[in-house]
């Protein structure tokens, strides 16, 4: 009965969030996804410093460098790793700038939609009754239309522009958040600790913001990561269809669309590389989101 | 007798089971009428008084309505019948500040503490929000509460799932105590705890009552614990009060057959080859209670009167019993 | 000997190393005997019963010792052999009957499967057997209940169905893990008395796992008390309850309020059960023990045999201490 292997006690000062981090890092795929995502974000933020040229400053473009395949050397001796388009734009630089736009639009719309969804969903869950019914019918109505259709109609009505695209994406996504947070909040609302806050005589405002909301947030983190990915994909789709962002702010979707016409001409790099970048971003986001969901789900969570 | 601290008169609460939209539609289509709404009388015409510093045990099996009584008194749900008066004032008309004098300790300490807030912050929150003590004294005040509840102050920095069940329940008690209550409703406070931890918490509750002159309404299914902690006991069955009186007397010499059956069924450490004197049957569905005395289908003493007419709660010596054929 | 557990060790591999939750468990159950296995949460009583059933939650595993059932070592048995024993020769009843009952299947489907999964039998006969089992556990109108879904029945009824299912194949051993803890006392009393009668009648051995000494005092022939992954005391029910040797057993008995102590403080056991990852040196109970000596803080007490049982304590209670 000897040989008791000493086991260190878990650090007790850990916050629930801290435990989450240590659980998260235990999974190699999640870490991989996280670093992939981090790389994408860094590329997007520091695009102007990383990119060899500013693809949208016409002064830096040389028409002579047009249509070069990946790995070619340009007239000034610079190497175009991923090739150039017909105007001499470096594809690698375009991707970096495109990532910037795509991520910004995706993240901005996801977070605005998240905020609106949180408020609406919490109100529905906490108030209940007629308020709940009205809000949820509206949500269901919204969710019953295909996202792409709503976005197309809105863009058609509002016109093009980054803000309009974000607005369209928010309009598509808020209902999804609202429904999710309402479901979560309904479960939490029935818990005894919310009853306890009533006995302690707290205001509704305090109960919702200090107790209900923090307990609904963790599962929502998962949804946010997934939704950012789907917002990016949706924006790319809209841009591909030619009703997305204006030409002055080209996103990855637009680059794929532009290069699409040259596929037949053998200039595969114009579409393929932005496509790979888009895929990489979305897969990274989904890896992170997936594993967050696994560790946040009490059913799959190991003790 | 001094004026009661809490007085409950003809308290009643019905829960209506709303038929689903589909059921309504089906009923309208087939019979042309709306379906009958099923109602459960979770609490049915209950009256009792609680003196200052008194501890009243509320016992009964699951579904007897004891937890509903607790929630009615704390104002978590509103009665649809009768009234609760606290120090002569109707509870429903009282300001929230005065209602804080009635606090509650919950059965499940893990479920009743906010999982995402440090334990110390949860105890402090109510004190801070309602200015129970001046902000400058808050720290000392909390230290005093922790000391009283036998809590290691280090644990205040932790989250609920990071401390043991017994410690959690001490925090649950501390949270109620920090509001300077007169009356604490304890809803099965030790049922979720281990036996050796139960004793610690029972001793704590007994000591706090002695030192602070608290009144308790102590809800439990464990007759041993109720006898140990309470002055009086009220027994409930299917939403009704069936026997109320001095705890030691009622539990050692029950007059209602159900109280007696509960006592027989309670497991206790005995050395004689114990025969479980089990009463037959289960609690009838509250949706469809039996006619007459609710206990009659399980009662060996039931007469025709019991099967047709519900007994009133009447005086029987120093206690009250609702039975046609008291023991 | 029907079941003999020898020096059983169970570990849960963790990132920081193996976490040992059972330390050298020795326990024997005779044919037809009712054993009460008592311990608080964290004592390892549920792990022990799951180990016997071969149902240890992964990654937990038995790292040493043996579990002999009718002479066969269950730890070495292959999956097929275990399957043919489980539900057949050894049955288990859980605290939550919904752990055994499938919510989307009717009772008849589940019970018939339990019979026909182990024996070839015509459906009509299997049906009769099931209804007979339901009647034995005190279910009124068994033919009707047989056609219900689990959610249509009360908690007590469901637990009875689970017990009836466990009895179907006339097992040699039933493990009941806190089987009445979630039920009301009146229903608990009914089930305890029925279980006792059924086991006596059929000669089935029963291991009743519970945190409540009072529950086993009425049904068990022998009691084993567990603390922090070890059995600390074991013996005939009468002996353990009236003359406990281990201070922990005495502490458990004192923790239950009785009529005599009304108004006084209970003699509580101070402190908490240590977590398996932070066991104190020496006897695991020593930090909570009022009788702890120097030896208790440094050495692990081994089981001392008495004429009727055994205990693991350097400073056991004697007759004089209890007076």
PDB file of N, CA, C and O in Angstrom, chain A residues 117-164:
ATOM      1  N   UNK A 117     -28.206  40.971 -29.759  1.00  0.00           N
ATOM      2  CA  UNK A 117     -28.810  39.695 -29.405  1.00  0.00           C
ATOM      3  C   UNK A 117     -28.858  39.486 -27.900  1.00  0.00           C
ATOM      4  O   UNK A 117     -29.852  39.014 -27.361  1.00  0.00           O
ATOM      5  N   UNK A 118     -27.769  39.865 -27.207  1.00  0.00           N
ATOM      6  CA  UNK A 118     -27.711  39.724 -25.749  1.00  0.00           C
ATOM      7  C   UNK A 118     -28.832  40.512 -25.083  1.00  0.00           C
ATOM      8  O   UNK A 118     -29.569  39.987 -24.250  1.00  0.00           O
ATOM      9  N   UNK A 119     -28.936  41.780 -25.453  1.00  0.00           N
ATOM     10  CA  UNK A 119     -29.944  42.640 -24.830  1.00  0.00           C
ATOM     11  C   UNK A 119     -31.339  42.081 -25.085  1.00  0.00           C
ATOM     12  O   UNK A 119     -32.125  41.868 -24.163  1.00  0.00           O
ATOM     13  N   UNK A 120     -31.611  41.801 -26.349  1.00  0.00           N
ATOM     14  CA  UNK A 120     -32.953  41.332 -26.719  1.00  0.00           C
ATOM     15  C   UNK A 120     -33.257  39.980 -26.053  1.00  0.00           C
ATOM     16  O   UNK A 120     -34.312  39.781 -25.464  1.00  0.00           O
ATOM     17  N   UNK A 121     -32.284  39.056 -26.126  1.00  0.00           N
ATOM     18  CA  UNK A 121     -32.493  37.728 -25.568  1.00  0.00           C
ATOM     19  C   UNK A 121     -32.684  37.763 -24.068  1.00  0.00           C
ATOM     20  O   UNK A 121     -33.545  37.072 -23.524  1.00  0.00           O
ATOM     21  N   UNK A 122     -31.864  38.575 -23.367  1.00  0.00           N
ATOM     22  CA  UNK A 122     -31.986  38.664 -21.912  1.00  0.00           C
ATOM     23  C   UNK A 122     -33.328  39.254 -21.518  1.00  0.00           C
ATOM     24  O   UNK A 122     -33.970  38.791 -20.580  1.00  0.00           O
ATOM     25  N   UNK A 123     -33.745  40.291 -22.244  1.00  0.00           N
ATOM     26  CA  UNK A 123     -35.041  40.900 -21.931  1.00  0.00           C
ATOM     27  C   UNK A 123     -36.148  39.863 -22.107  1.00  0.00           C
ATOM     28  O   UNK A 123     -37.008  39.695 -21.245  1.00  0.00           O
ATOM     29  N   UNK A 124     -36.090  39.142 -23.219  1.00  0.00           N
ATOM     30  CA  UNK A 124     -37.136  38.140 -23.483  1.00  0.00           C
ATOM     31  C   UNK A 124     -37.175  37.100 -22.380  1.00  0.00           C
ATOM     32  O   UNK A 124     -38.236  36.779 -21.843  1.00  0.00           O
ATOM     33  N   UNK A 125     -35.998  36.587 -21.995  1.00  0.00           N
ATOM     34  CA  UNK A 125     -35.954  35.518 -21.010  1.00  0.00           C
ATOM     35  C   UNK A 125     -36.379  36.020 -19.639  1.00  0.00           C
ATOM     36  O   UNK A 125     -37.144  35.368 -18.932  1.00  0.00           O
ATOM     37  N   UNK A 126     -35.890  37.184 -19.244  1.00  0.00           N
ATOM     38  CA  UNK A 126     -36.139  37.667 -17.892  1.00  0.00           C
ATOM     39  C   UNK A 126     -37.561  38.182 -17.735  1.00  0.00           C
ATOM     40  O   UNK A 126     -38.208  37.930 -16.720  1.00  0.00           O
ATOM     41  N   UNK A 127     -38.065  38.883 -18.733  1.00  0.00           N
ATOM     42  CA  UNK A 127     -39.413  39.439 -18.620  1.00  0.00           C
ATOM     43  C   UNK A 127     -40.459  38.344 -18.810  1.00  0.00           C
ATOM     44  O   UNK A 127     -41.446  38.273 -18.089  1.00  0.00           O
ATOM     45  N   UNK A 128     -40.233  37.465 -19.767  1.00  0.00           N
ATOM     46  CA  UNK A 128     -41.191  36.393 -20.009  1.00  0.00           C
ATOM     47  C   UNK A 128     -42.508  36.926 -20.544  1.00  0.00           C
ATOM     48  O   UNK A 128     -42.624  38.089 -20.965  1.00  0.00           O
ATOM     49  N   UNK A 129     -43.530  36.082 -20.536  1.00  0.00           N
ATOM     50  CA  UNK A 129     -44.870  36.495 -20.915  1.00  0.00           C
ATOM     51  C   UNK A 129     -44.963  37.039 -22.326  1.00  0.00           C
ATOM     52  O   UNK A 129     -44.330  36.533 -23.257  1.00  0.00           O
ATOM     53  N   UNK A 130     -45.720  38.131 -22.464  1.00  0.00           N
ATOM     54  CA  UNK A 130     -46.026  38.671 -23.784  1.00  0.00           C
ATOM     55  C   UNK A 130     -44.765  39.220 -24.457  1.00  0.00           C
ATOM     56  O   UNK A 130     -44.543  39.012 -25.651  1.00  0.00           O
ATOM     57  N   UNK A 131     -43.923  39.923 -23.650  1.00  0.00           N
ATOM     58  CA  UNK A 131     -42.668  40.468 -24.197  1.00  0.00           C
ATOM     59  C   UNK A 131     -41.872  39.358 -24.872  1.00  0.00           C
ATOM     60  O   UNK A 131     -41.396  39.497 -25.996  1.00  0.00           O
ATOM     61  N   UNK A 132     -41.744  38.262 -24.130  1.00  0.00           N
ATOM     62  CA  UNK A 132     -40.992  37.118 -24.617  1.00  0.00           C
ATOM     63  C   UNK A 132     -41.601  36.598 -25.925  1.00  0.00           C
ATOM     64  O   UNK A 132     -40.900  36.390 -26.914  1.00  0.00           O
ATOM     65  N   UNK A 133     -42.911  36.433 -25.912  1.00  0.00           N
ATOM     66  CA  UNK A 133     -43.588  35.890 -27.086  1.00  0.00           C
ATOM     67  C   UNK A 133     -43.348  36.778 -28.304  1.00  0.00           C
ATOM     68  O   UNK A 133     -42.975  36.295 -29.378  1.00  0.00           O
ATOM     69  N   UNK A 134     -43.548  38.088 -28.123  1.00  0.00           N
ATOM     70  CA  UNK A 134     -43.395  39.010 -29.250  1.00  0.00           C
ATOM     71  C   UNK A 134     -41.974  38.962 -29.801  1.00  0.00           C
ATOM     72  O   UNK A 134     -41.766  38.831 -31.011  1.00  0.00           O
ATOM     73  N   UNK A 135     -41.003  39.074 -28.893  1.00  0.00           N
ATOM     74  CA  UNK A 135     -39.609  39.080 -29.335  1.00  0.00           C
ATOM     75  C   UNK A 135     -39.275  37.781 -30.053  1.00  0.00           C
ATOM     76  O   UNK A 135     -38.664  37.779 -31.122  1.00  0.00           O
ATOM     77  N   UNK A 136     -39.696  36.679 -29.489  1.00  0.00           N
ATOM     78  CA  UNK A 136     -39.299  35.404 -30.066  1.00  0.00           C
ATOM     79  C   UNK A 136     -39.985  35.129 -31.405  1.00  0.00           C
ATOM     80  O   UNK A 136     -39.409  34.501 -32.277  1.00  0.00           O
ATOM     81  N   UNK A 137     -41.221  35.636 -31.572  1.00  0.00           N
ATOM     82  CA  UNK A 137     -41.863  35.476 -32.887  1.00  0.00           C
ATOM     83  C   UNK A 137     -41.081  36.239 -33.938  1.00  0.00           C
ATOM     84  O   UNK A 137     -40.847  35.760 -35.045  1.00  0.00           O
ATOM     85  N   UNK A 138     -40.640  37.451 -33.555  1.00  0.00           N
ATOM     86  CA  UNK A 138     -39.847  38.258 -34.481  1.00  0.00           C
ATOM     87  C   UNK A 138     -38.551  37.531 -34.849  1.00  0.00           C
ATOM     88  O   UNK A 138     -38.157  37.477 -36.022  1.00  0.00           O
ATOM     89  N   UNK A 139     -37.925  36.948 -33.834  1.00  0.00           N
ATOM     90  CA  UNK A 139     -36.676  36.215 -34.050  1.00  0.00           C
ATOM     91  C   UNK A 139     -36.908  35.043 -35.002  1.00  0.00           C
ATOM     92  O   UNK A 139     -36.140  34.810 -35.935  1.00  0.00           O
ATOM     93  N   UNK A 140     -37.995  34.319 -34.756  1.00  0.00           N
ATOM     94  CA  UNK A 140     -38.276  33.157 -35.604  1.00  0.00           C
ATOM     95  C   UNK A 140     -38.542  33.585 -37.047  1.00  0.00           C
ATOM     96  O   UNK A 140     -38.098  32.931 -37.996  1.00  0.00           O
ATOM     97  N   UNK A 141     -39.266  34.679 -37.180  1.00  0.00           N
ATOM     98  CA  UNK A 141     -39.543  35.194 -38.517  1.00  0.00           C
ATOM     99  C   UNK A 141     -38.235  35.492 -39.233  1.00  0.00           C
ATOM    100  O   UNK A 141     -38.015  35.092 -40.380  1.00  0.00           O
ATOM    101  N   UNK A 142     -37.352  36.181 -38.521  1.00  0.00           N
ATOM    102  CA  UNK A 142     -36.058  36.535 -39.077  1.00  0.00           C
ATOM    103  C   UNK A 142     -35.254  35.293 -39.482  1.00  0.00           C
ATOM    104  O   UNK A 142     -34.670  35.229 -40.543  1.00  0.00           O
ATOM    105  N   UNK A 143     -35.294  34.279 -38.584  1.00  0.00           N
ATOM    106  CA  UNK A 143     -34.484  33.090 -38.835  1.00  0.00           C
ATOM    107  C   UNK A 143     -35.059  32.216 -39.945  1.00  0.00           C
ATOM    108  O   UNK A 143     -34.370  31.359 -40.484  1.00  0.00           O
ATOM    109  N   UNK A 144     -36.322  32.439 -40.272  1.00  0.00           N
ATOM    110  CA  UNK A 144     -36.929  31.566 -41.274  1.00  0.00           C
ATOM    111  C   UNK A 144     -36.538  31.978 -42.694  1.00  0.00           C
ATOM    112  O   UNK A 144     -36.749  31.237 -43.639  1.00  0.00           O
ATOM    113  N   UNK A 145     -35.958  33.187 -42.843  1.00  0.00           N
ATOM    114  CA  UNK A 145     -35.460  33.592 -44.162  1.00  0.00           C
ATOM    115  C   UNK A 145     -34.012  33.160 -44.311  1.00  0.00           C
ATOM    116  O   UNK A 145     -33.247  33.257 -43.362  1.00  0.00           O
ATOM    117  N   UNK A 146     -33.610  32.731 -45.501  1.00  0.00           N
ATOM    118  CA  UNK A 146     -32.200  32.405 -45.699  1.00  0.00           C
ATOM    119  C   UNK A 146     -31.349  33.660 -45.510  1.00  0.00           C
ATOM    120  O   UNK A 146     -31.730  34.750 -45.978  1.00  0.00           O
ATOM    121  N   UNK A 147     -30.227  33.506 -44.822  1.00  0.00           N
ATOM    122  CA  UNK A 147     -29.377  34.642 -44.490  1.00  0.00           C
ATOM    123  C   UNK A 147     -28.951  35.400 -45.744  1.00  0.00           C
ATOM    124  O   UNK A 147     -29.010  36.627 -45.797  1.00  0.00           O
ATOM    125  N   UNK A 148     -28.547  34.652 -46.752  1.00  0.00           N
ATOM    126  CA  UNK A 148     -28.011  35.290 -47.958  1.00  0.00           C
ATOM    127  C   UNK A 148     -29.077  36.152 -48.627  1.00  0.00           C
ATOM    128  O   UNK A 148     -28.811  37.242 -49.127  1.00  0.00           O
ATOM    129  N   UNK A 149     -30.324  35.693 -48.550  1.00  0.00           N
ATOM    130  CA  UNK A 149     -31.427  36.435 -49.172  1.00  0.00           C
ATOM    131  C   UNK A 149     -31.621  37.778 -48.478  1.00  0.00           C
ATOM    132  O   UNK A 149     -31.712  38.835 -49.118  1.00  0.00           O
ATOM    133  N   UNK A 150     -31.670  37.738 -47.149  1.00  0.00           N
ATOM    134  CA  UNK A 150     -31.849  38.969 -46.381  1.00  0.00           C
ATOM    135  C   UNK A 150     -30.711  39.941 -46.676  1.00  0.00           C
ATOM    136  O   UNK A 150     -30.928  41.129 -46.935  1.00  0.00           O
ATOM    137  N   UNK A 151     -29.489  39.402 -46.652  1.00  0.00           N
ATOM    138  CA  UNK A 151     -28.335  40.259 -46.895  1.00  0.00           C
ATOM    139  C   UNK A 151     -28.417  40.885 -48.281  1.00  0.00           C
ATOM    140  O   UNK A 151     -28.172  42.087 -48.448  1.00  0.00           O
ATOM    141  N   UNK A 152     -28.794  40.095 -49.282  1.00  0.00           N
ATOM    142  CA  UNK A 152     -28.882  40.617 -50.656  1.00  0.00           C
ATOM    143  C   UNK A 152     -29.934  41.705 -50.764  1.00  0.00           C
ATOM    144  O   UNK A 152     -29.708  42.748 -51.376  1.00  0.00           O
ATOM    145  N   UNK A 153     -31.093  41.464 -50.136  1.00  0.00           N
ATOM    146  CA  UNK A 153     -32.164  42.468 -50.203  1.00  0.00           C
ATOM    147  C   UNK A 153     -31.702  43.765 -49.548  1.00  0.00           C
ATOM    148  O   UNK A 153     -31.849  44.864 -50.106  1.00  0.00           O
ATOM    149  N   UNK A 154     -31.098  43.627 -48.371  1.00  0.00           N
ATOM    150  CA  UNK A 154     -30.658  44.818 -47.648  1.00  0.00           C
ATOM    151  C   UNK A 154     -29.625  45.603 -48.442  1.00  0.00           C
ATOM    152  O   UNK A 154     -29.714  46.828 -48.542  1.00  0.00           O
ATOM    153  N   UNK A 155     -28.647  44.879 -49.004  1.00  0.00           N
ATOM    154  CA  UNK A 155     -27.618  45.561 -49.775  1.00  0.00           C
ATOM    155  C   UNK A 155     -28.243  46.233 -50.997  1.00  0.00           C
ATOM    156  O   UNK A 155     -27.893  47.363 -51.355  1.00  0.00           O
ATOM    157  N   UNK A 156     -29.196  45.541 -51.603  1.00  0.00           N
ATOM    158  CA  UNK A 156     -29.868  46.117 -52.776  1.00  0.00           C
ATOM    159  C   UNK A 156     -30.591  47.404 -52.393  1.00  0.00           C
ATOM    160  O   UNK A 156     -30.575  48.393 -53.128  1.00  0.00           O
ATOM    161  N   UNK A 157     -31.216  47.405 -51.235  1.00  0.00           N
ATOM    162  CA  UNK A 157     -31.976  48.574 -50.800  1.00  0.00           C
ATOM    163  C   UNK A 157     -31.049  49.690 -50.324  1.00  0.00           C
ATOM    164  O   UNK A 157     -31.203  50.850 -50.699  1.00  0.00           O
ATOM    165  N   UNK A 158     -30.054  49.315 -49.493  1.00  0.00           N
ATOM    166  CA  UNK A 158     -29.210  50.324 -48.857  1.00  0.00           C
ATOM    167  C   UNK A 158     -28.094  50.801 -49.763  1.00  0.00           C
ATOM    168  O   UNK A 158     -27.561  51.884 -49.573  1.00  0.00           O
ATOM    169  N   UNK A 159     -27.685  49.962 -50.690  1.00  0.00           N
ATOM    170  CA  UNK A 159     -26.542  50.306 -51.531  1.00  0.00           C
ATOM    171  C   UNK A 159     -25.262  49.743 -50.932  1.00  0.00           C
ATOM    172  O   UNK A 159     -25.268  49.193 -49.832  1.00  0.00           O
ATOM    173  N   UNK A 160     -24.156  49.863 -51.683  1.00  0.00           N
ATOM    174  CA  UNK A 160     -22.905  49.282 -51.230  1.00  0.00           C
ATOM    175  C   UNK A 160     -22.172  50.179 -50.248  1.00  0.00           C
ATOM    176  O   UNK A 160     -22.471  51.354 -50.120  1.00  0.00           O
ATOM    177  N   UNK A 161     -21.217  49.581 -49.537  1.00  0.00           N
ATOM    178  CA  UNK A 161     -20.456  50.332 -48.550  1.00  0.00           C
ATOM    179  C   UNK A 161     -20.150  49.420 -47.381  1.00  0.00           C
ATOM    180  O   UNK A 161     -20.942  48.536 -47.067  1.00  0.00           O
ATOM    181  N   UNK A 162     -18.993  49.641 -46.760  1.00  0.00           N
ATOM    182  CA  UNK A 162     -18.596  48.781 -45.649  1.00  0.00           C
ATOM    183  C   UNK A 162     -19.646  48.787 -44.545  1.00  0.00           C
ATOM    184  O   UNK A 162     -20.050  47.749 -44.032  1.00  0.00           O
ATOM    185  N   UNK A 163     -20.086  49.996 -44.170  1.00  0.00           N
ATOM    186  CA  UNK A 163     -21.079  50.099 -43.099  1.00  0.00           C
ATOM    187  C   UNK A 163     -22.364  49.371 -43.460  1.00  0.00           C
ATOM    188  O   UNK A 163     -22.981  48.724 -42.623  1.00  0.00           O
ATOM    189  N   UNK A 164     -22.760  49.426 -44.720  1.00  0.00           N
ATOM    190  CA  UNK A 164     -24.013  48.793 -45.142  1.00  0.00           C
ATOM    191  C   UNK A 164     -23.882  47.268 -45.083  1.00  0.00           C
ATOM    192  O   UNK A 164     -24.805  46.569 -44.692  1.00  0.00           O
TER     193      UNK A 164
END
